[in-house]
Short mmCIF file of C-alpha atoms in Angstrom, two decimals:
data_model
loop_
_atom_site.label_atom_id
_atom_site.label_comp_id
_atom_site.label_asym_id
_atom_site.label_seq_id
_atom_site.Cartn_x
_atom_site.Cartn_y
_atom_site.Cartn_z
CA UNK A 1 0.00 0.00 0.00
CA UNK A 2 2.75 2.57 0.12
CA UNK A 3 2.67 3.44 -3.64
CA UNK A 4 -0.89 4.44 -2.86
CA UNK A 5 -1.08 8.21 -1.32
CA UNK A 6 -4.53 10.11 -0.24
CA UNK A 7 -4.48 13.40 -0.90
CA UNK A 8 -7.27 15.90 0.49
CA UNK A 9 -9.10 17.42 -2.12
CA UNK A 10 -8.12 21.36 -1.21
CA UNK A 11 -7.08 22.13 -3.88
CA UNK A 12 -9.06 22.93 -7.90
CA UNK A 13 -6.93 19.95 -9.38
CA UNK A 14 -7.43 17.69 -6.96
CA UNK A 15 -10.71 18.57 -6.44
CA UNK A 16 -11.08 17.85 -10.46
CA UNK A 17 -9.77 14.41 -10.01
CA UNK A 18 -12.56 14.11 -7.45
CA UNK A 19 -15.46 15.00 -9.29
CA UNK A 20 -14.21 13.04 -12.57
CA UNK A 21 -13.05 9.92 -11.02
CA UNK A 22 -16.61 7.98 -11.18
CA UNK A 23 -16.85 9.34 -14.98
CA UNK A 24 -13.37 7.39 -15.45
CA UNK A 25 -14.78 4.74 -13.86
CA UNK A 26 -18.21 3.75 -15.12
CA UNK A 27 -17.57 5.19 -18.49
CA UNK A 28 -17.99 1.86 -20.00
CA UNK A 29 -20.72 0.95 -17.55
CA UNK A 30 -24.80 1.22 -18.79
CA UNK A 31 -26.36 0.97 -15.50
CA UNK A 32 -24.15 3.83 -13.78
CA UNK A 33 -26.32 7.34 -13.83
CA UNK A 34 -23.78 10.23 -13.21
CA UNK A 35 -23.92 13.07 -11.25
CA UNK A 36 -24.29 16.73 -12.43
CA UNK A 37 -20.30 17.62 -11.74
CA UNK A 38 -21.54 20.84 -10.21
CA UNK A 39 -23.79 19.47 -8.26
CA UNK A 40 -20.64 17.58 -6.15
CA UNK A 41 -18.61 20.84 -6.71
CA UNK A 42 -21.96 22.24 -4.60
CA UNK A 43 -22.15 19.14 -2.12
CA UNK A 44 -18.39 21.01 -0.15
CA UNK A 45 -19.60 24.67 -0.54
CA UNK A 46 -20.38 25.85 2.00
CA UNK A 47 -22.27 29.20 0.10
CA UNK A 48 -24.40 26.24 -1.79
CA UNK A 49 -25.16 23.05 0.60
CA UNK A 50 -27.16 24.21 3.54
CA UNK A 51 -26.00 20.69 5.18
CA UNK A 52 -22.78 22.61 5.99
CA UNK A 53 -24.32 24.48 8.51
CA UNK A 54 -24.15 21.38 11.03
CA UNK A 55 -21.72 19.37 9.77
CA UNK A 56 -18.19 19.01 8.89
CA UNK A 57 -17.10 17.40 5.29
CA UNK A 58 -13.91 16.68 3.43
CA UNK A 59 -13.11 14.70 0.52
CA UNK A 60 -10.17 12.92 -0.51
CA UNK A 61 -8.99 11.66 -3.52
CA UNK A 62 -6.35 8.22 -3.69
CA UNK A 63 -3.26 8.24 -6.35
CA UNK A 64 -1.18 5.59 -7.31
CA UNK A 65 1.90 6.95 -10.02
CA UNK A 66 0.10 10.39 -10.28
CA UNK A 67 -3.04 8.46 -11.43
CA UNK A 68 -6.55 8.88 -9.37
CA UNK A 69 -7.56 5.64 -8.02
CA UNK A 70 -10.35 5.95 -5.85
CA UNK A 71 -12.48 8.47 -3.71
CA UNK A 72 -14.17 9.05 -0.52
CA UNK A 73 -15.44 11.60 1.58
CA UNK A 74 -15.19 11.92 5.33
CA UNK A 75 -18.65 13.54 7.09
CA UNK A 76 -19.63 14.61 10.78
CA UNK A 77 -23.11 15.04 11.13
CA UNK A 78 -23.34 17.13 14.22
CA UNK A 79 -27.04 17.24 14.74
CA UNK A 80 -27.22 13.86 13.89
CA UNK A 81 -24.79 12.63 16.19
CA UNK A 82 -26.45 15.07 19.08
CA UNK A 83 -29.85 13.51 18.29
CA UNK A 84 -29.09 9.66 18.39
CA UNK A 85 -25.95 9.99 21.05
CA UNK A 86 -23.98 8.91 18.59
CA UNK A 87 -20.01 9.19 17.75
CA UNK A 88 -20.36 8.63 14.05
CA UNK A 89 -17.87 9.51 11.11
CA UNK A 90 -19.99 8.86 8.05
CA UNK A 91 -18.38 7.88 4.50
CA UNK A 92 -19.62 8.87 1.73
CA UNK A 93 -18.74 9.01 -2.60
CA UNK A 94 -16.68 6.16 -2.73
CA UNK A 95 -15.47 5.13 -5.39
CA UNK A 96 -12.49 2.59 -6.34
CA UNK A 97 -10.65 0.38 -8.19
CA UNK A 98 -11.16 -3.32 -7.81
CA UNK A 99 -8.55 -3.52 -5.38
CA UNK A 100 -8.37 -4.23 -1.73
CA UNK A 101 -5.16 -1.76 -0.93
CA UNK A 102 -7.02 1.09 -2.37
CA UNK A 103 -10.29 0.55 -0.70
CA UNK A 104 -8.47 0.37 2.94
CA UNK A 105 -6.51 3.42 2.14
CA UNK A 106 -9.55 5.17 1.80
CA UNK A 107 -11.27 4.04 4.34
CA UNK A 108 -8.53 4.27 6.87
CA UNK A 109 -8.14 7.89 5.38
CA UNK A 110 -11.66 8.73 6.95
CA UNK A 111 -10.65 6.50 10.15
CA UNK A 112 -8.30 8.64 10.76
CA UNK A 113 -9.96 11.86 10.38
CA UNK A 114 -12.85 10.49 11.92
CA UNK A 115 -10.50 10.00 14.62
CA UNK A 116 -8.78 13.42 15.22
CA UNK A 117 -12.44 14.45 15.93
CA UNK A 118 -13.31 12.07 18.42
CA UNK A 119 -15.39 9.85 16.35
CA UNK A 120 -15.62 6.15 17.47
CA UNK A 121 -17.19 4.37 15.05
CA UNK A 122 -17.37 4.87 11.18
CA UNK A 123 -20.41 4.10 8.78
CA UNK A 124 -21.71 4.91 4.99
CA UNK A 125 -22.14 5.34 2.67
CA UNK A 126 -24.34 7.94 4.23
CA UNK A 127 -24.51 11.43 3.31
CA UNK A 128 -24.34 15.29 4.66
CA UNK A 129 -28.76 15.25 5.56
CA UNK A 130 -31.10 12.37 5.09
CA UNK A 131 -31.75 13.77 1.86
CA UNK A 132 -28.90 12.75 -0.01
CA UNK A 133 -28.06 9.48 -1.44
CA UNK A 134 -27.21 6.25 0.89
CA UNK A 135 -26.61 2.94 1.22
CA UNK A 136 -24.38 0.43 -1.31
CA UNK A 137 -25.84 -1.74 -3.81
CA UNK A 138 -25.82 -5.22 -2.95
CA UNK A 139 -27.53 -6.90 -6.10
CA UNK A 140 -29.24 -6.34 -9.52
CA UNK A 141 -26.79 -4.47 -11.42
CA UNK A 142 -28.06 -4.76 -14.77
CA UNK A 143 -30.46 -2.38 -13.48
CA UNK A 144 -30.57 1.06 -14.08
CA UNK A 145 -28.99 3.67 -11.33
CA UNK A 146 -31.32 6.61 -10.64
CA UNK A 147 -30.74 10.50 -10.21
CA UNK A 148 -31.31 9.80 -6.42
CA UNK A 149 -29.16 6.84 -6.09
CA UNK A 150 -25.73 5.59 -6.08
CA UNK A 151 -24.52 2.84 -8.62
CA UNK A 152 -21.59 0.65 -7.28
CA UNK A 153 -19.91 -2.53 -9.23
CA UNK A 154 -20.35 -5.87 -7.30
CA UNK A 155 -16.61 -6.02 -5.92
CA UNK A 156 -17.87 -3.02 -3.81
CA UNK A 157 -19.64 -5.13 -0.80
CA UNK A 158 -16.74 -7.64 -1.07
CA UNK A 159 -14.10 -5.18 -0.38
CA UNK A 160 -16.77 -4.00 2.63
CA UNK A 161 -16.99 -7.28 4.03
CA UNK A 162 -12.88 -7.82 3.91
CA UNK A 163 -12.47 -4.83 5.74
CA UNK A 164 -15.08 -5.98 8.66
CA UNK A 165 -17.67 -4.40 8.17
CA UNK A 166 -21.18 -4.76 9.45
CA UNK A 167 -24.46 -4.42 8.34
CA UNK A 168 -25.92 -1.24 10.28
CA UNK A 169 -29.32 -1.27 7.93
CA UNK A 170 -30.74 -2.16 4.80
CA UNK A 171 -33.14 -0.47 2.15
CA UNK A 172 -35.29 -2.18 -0.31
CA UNK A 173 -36.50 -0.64 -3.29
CA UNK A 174 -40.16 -1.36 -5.07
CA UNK A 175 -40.94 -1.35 -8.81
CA UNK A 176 -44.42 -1.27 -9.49
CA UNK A 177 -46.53 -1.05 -13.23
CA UNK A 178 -48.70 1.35 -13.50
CA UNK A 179 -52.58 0.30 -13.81
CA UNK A 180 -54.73 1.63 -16.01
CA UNK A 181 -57.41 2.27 -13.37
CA UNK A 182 -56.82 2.73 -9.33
CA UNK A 183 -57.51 -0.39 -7.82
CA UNK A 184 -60.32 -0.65 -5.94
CA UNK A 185 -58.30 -1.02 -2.56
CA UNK A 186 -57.01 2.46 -2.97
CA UNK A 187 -60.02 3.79 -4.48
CA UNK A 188 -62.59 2.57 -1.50
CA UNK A 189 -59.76 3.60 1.32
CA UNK A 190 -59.88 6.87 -0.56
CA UNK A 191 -63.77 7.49 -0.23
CA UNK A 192 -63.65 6.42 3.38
CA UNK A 193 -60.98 8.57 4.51
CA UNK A 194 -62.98 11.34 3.06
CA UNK A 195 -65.68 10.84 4.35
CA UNK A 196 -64.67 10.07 8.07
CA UNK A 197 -62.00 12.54 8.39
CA UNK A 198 -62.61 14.87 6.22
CA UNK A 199 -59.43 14.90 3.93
CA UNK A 200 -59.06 16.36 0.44
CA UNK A 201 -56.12 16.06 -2.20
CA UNK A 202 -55.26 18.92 -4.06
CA UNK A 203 -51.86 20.35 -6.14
CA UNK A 204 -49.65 23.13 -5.20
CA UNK A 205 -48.68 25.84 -7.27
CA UNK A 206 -44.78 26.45 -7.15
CA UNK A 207 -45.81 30.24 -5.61
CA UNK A 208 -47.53 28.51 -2.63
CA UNK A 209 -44.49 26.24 -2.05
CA UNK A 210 -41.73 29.55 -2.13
CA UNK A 211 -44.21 31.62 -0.42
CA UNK A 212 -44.57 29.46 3.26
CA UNK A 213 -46.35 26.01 2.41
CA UNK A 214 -42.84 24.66 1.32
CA UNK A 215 -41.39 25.35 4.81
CA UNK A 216 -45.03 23.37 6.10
CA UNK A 217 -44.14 20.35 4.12
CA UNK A 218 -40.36 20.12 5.72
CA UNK A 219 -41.81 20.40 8.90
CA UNK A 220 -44.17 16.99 8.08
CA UNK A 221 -41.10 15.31 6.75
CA UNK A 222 -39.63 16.06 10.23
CA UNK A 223 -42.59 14.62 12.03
CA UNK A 224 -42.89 11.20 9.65
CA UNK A 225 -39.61 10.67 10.12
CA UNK A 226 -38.17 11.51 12.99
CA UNK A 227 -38.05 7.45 14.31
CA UNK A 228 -35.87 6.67 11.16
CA UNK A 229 -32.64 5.62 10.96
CA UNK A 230 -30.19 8.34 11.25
CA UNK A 231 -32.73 11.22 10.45
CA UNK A 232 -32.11 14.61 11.32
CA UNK A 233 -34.90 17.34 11.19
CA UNK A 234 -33.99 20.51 8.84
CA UNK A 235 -34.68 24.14 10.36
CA UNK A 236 -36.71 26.80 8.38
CA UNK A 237 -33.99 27.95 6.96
CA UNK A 238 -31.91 25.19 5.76
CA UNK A 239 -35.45 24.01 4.05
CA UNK A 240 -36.13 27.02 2.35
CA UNK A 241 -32.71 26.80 0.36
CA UNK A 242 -33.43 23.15 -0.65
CA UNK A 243 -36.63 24.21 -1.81
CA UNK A 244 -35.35 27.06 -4.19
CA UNK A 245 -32.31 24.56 -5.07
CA UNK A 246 -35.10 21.57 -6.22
CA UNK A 247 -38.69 23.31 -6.77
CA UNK A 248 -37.19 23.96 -10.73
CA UNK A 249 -37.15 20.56 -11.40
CA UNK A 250 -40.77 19.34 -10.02
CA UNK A 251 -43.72 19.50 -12.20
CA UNK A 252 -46.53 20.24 -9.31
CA UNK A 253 -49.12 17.74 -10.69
CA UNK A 254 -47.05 15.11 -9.83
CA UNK A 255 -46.43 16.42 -6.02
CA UNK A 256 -49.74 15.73 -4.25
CA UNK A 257 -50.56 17.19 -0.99
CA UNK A 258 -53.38 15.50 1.38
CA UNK A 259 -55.39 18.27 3.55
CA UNK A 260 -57.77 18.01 6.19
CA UNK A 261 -61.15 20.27 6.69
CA UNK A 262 -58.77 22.97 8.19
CA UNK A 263 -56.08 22.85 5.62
CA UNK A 264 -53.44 21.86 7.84
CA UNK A 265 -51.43 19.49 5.85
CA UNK A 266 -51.58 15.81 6.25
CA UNK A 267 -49.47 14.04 3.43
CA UNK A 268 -47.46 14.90 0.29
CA UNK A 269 -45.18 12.36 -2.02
CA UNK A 270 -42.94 13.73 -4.22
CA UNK A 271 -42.64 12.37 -7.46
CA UNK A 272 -40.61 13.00 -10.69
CA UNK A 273 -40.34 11.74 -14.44
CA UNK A 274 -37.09 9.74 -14.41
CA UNK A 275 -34.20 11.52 -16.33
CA UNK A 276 -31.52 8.75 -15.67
CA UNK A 277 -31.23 8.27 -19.90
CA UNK A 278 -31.07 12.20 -20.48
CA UNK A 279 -28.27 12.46 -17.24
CA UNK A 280 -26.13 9.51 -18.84
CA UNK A 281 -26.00 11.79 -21.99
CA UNK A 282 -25.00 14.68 -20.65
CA UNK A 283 -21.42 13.14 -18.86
CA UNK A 284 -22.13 14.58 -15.65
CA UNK A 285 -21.49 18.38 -17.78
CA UNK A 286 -24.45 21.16 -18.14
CA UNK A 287 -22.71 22.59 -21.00
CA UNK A 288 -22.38 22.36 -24.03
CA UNK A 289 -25.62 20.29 -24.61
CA UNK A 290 -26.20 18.73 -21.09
CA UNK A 291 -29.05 21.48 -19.62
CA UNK A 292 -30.83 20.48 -23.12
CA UNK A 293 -30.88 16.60 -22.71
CA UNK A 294 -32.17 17.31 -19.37
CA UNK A 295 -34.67 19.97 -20.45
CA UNK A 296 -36.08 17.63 -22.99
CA UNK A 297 -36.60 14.94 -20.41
CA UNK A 298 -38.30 16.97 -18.04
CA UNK A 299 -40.60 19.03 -20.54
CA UNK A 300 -41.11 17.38 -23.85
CA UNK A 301 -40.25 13.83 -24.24
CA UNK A 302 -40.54 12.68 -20.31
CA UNK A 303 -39.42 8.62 -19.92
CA UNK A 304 -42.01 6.12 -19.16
CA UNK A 305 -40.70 5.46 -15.60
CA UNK A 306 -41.80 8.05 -12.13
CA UNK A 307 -39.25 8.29 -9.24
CA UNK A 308 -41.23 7.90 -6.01
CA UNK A 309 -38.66 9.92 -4.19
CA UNK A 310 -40.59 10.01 -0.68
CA UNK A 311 -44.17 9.55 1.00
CA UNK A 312 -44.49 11.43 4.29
CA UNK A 313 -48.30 11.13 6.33
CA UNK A 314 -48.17 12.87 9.92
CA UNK A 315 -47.71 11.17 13.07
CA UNK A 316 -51.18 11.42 14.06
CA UNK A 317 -52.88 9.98 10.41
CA UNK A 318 -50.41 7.17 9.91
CA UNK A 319 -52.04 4.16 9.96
CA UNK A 320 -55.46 5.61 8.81
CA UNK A 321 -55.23 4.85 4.58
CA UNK A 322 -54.27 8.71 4.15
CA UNK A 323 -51.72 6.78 2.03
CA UNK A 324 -54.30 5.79 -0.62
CA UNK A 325 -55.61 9.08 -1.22
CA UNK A 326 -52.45 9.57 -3.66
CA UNK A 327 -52.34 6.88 -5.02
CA UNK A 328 -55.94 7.58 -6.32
CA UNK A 329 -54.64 10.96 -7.17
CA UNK A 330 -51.38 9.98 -9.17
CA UNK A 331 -52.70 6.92 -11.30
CA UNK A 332 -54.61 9.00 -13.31
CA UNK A 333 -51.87 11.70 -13.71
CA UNK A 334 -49.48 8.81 -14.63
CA UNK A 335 -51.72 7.35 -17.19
CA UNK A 336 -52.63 10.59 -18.80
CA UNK A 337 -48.48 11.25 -19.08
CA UNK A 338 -48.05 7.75 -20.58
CA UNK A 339 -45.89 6.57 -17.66
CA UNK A 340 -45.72 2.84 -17.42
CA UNK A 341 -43.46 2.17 -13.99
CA UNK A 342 -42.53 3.91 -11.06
CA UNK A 343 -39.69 3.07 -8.82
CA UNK A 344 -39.55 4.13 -4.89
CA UNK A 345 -36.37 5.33 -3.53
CA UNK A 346 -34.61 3.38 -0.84
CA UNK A 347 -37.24 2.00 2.23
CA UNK A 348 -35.89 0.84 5.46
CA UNK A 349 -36.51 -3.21 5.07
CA UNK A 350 -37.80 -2.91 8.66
CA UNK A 351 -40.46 0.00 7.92
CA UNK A 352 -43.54 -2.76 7.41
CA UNK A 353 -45.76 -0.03 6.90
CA UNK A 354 -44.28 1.92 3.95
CA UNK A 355 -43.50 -1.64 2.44
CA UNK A 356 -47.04 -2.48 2.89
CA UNK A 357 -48.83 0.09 0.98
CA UNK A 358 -47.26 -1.01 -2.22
CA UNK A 359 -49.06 -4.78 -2.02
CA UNK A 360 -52.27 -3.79 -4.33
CA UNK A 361 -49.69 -2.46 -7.23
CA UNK A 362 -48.04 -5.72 -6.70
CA UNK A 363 -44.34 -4.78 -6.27
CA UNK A 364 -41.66 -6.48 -7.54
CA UNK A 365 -38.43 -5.71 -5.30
CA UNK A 366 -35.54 -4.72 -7.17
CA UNK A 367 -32.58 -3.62 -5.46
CA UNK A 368 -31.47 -3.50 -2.43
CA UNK A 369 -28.36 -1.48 -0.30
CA UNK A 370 -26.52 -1.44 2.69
CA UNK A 371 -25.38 1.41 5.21
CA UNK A 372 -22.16 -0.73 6.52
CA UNK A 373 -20.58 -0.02 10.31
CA UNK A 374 -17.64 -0.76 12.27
CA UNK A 375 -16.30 0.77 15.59
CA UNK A 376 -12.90 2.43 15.44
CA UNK A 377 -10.09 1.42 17.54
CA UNK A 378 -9.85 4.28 19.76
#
């Protein structure tokens, strides 16, 4: 291992080598779904990642002969480790070569930094909030990576496993076809919960959302999920600058909200037209054509699969089929855009209920990934 150095990525060319690496990578790779390279650029500035505010973040970039070889960032999650009692130095980004060495380089690169902070036990991949990707792929990878979602080859868990790691959790992930009507299931929960508690679904307009209601929703997500694994909840102000940073890309009739006779907010999912094709063209690059690829995806020619990105119901309605209220909104709205699947995000395998609510649709599981652990030799 001592031809392999890890450098930390303070510097524009290093920080270069950081961003590109995974390009280098995957380049011959179908199922891999890049990142915008501004958009990790953005994840360690401070002036652009609200998640920066409460924790600390460096990444690091490993070189054998001059050559980038692998990458990894080091995280501490202050709030998070204040909220669960925790002493945790998260990993996050990496990426190597298929060899041993280079993964334990890395990983003993955050180790150590993890270290110098008082940290006593190291886990990932995990990111800066809940709201950023997590968890390595453990199977299917002839499938398709998502915007929201990391992509790893299968050496990844082995290397995990030789270093002695541990599963902390798991997430599942659900495909589901679309039907061409609601199924009754959803559609009679639907009329009942309106009926007995009053509830209504209804759109936002992207006014609403900058002008207060967007700082309403954060403060469900908080509430749903607040027992979750890790989960920190955002202040006003770290939500509002998430909202102006993702509201461009959301087309509102796909982001159902669930009210109840006073208008206080009860659910919302977020959903989105996949663009995993149209961010494969673009090479992780805006310019010169990359904004356009993406435009067309998200506009004109949207691809026949949703992202379910999250489902939040408050505390107090869980339990009570608020759930199938949208789903009896967004079938219709699917079928009338000519989408055909829809994917959820990663699911805690432990979280019966979310899993549950996808059993009319009759989900097919797909992938599933792994948030690994180990305590640090102090």
């Amino acid at each position: 291992m001592s031809d392999i150095v890890v450098i930390p990525a303070n510097s524009k060319r290093i920080m270069d080598d950081y961003v590109k690496f995974p390009n280098e990578l995957y380049k011959n790779c179908h199922e891999y779904v890049p990142d915008l390279n501004i958009d990790v650029r953005n994840t360690y500035n401070p002036k652009k990642n609200p998640g920066l505010k409460f924790s600390d973040a460096q990444p690091f970039v490993a070189y054998r002969d001059g050559k980038p070889i692998g990458r990894v960032a080091a995280i501490i999650n202050h709030h998070a480790n204040k909220t669960w009692k925790t002493k945790n130095v998260r990993f996050s980004q990496l990426d190597f070569i298929d060899d041993e060495e280079v993964t334990k380089a890395l990983i003993e690169k955050v180790i150590e930094w993890g270290k110098e902070r008082g940290m006593d036990t190291i886990q990932g991949p995990l990111g800066i909030t809940d709201y950023d990707k997590e968890g390595m792929l453990l199977e299917n990878y002839d499938s398709m990576s998502a915007m929201t979602e990391y992509y790893n080859y299968p050496y990844y868990p082995k290397h995990m496993e030789a270093l002695d790691f541990k599963k902390a959790v798991d997430w599942v992930q659900i495909r589901v076809k679309i039907p061409e009507e609601v199924p009754e299931k959803y559609a009679r929960v639907s009329r009942l919960s309106k009926e007995m508690f009053g509830l209504h679904t209804r759109t936002l307009t992207k006014k609403e959302i900058l002008n207060g209601y967007g700082i309403e929703i954060f403060k469900l997500l908080n509430a749903s999920y607040a027992p979750l694994f890790g989960f920190t909840p955002m202040s006003d102000n770290q939500a509002m600058e998430y909202i102006k940073m993702y509201l461009p890309l959301l087309n509102v009739d796909m982001v159902p909200v669930v009210e109840n006779e006073k208008g206080e907010l009860i659910a919302i999912t977020v959903t989105m037209t996949s663009i995993s094709h149209a961010l494969r063209r673009t090479h992780g690059r805006l310019l010169p054509f990359g904004w356009y690829y993406l435009l067309r995806s998200l506009k004109w020619h949207p691809e026949h699969t949703a992202g379910l990105l999250l489902i939040a119901v408050r505390p107090d309605y869980q339990g009570l089929g608020v759930n199938a209220l949208l789903f009896d909104y967004l079938i219709p709205v699917y079928n009338k855009m000519g989408i055909k699947y829809a994917e959820t995000g990663p699911q805690l395998e432990n979280n019966i209920k979310e899993i549950s609510q996808w059993k009319p649709l009759n989900p097919q599981f797909i992938k599933r990934r792994r948030c690994w652990t180990k305590k640090i030799d102090i």
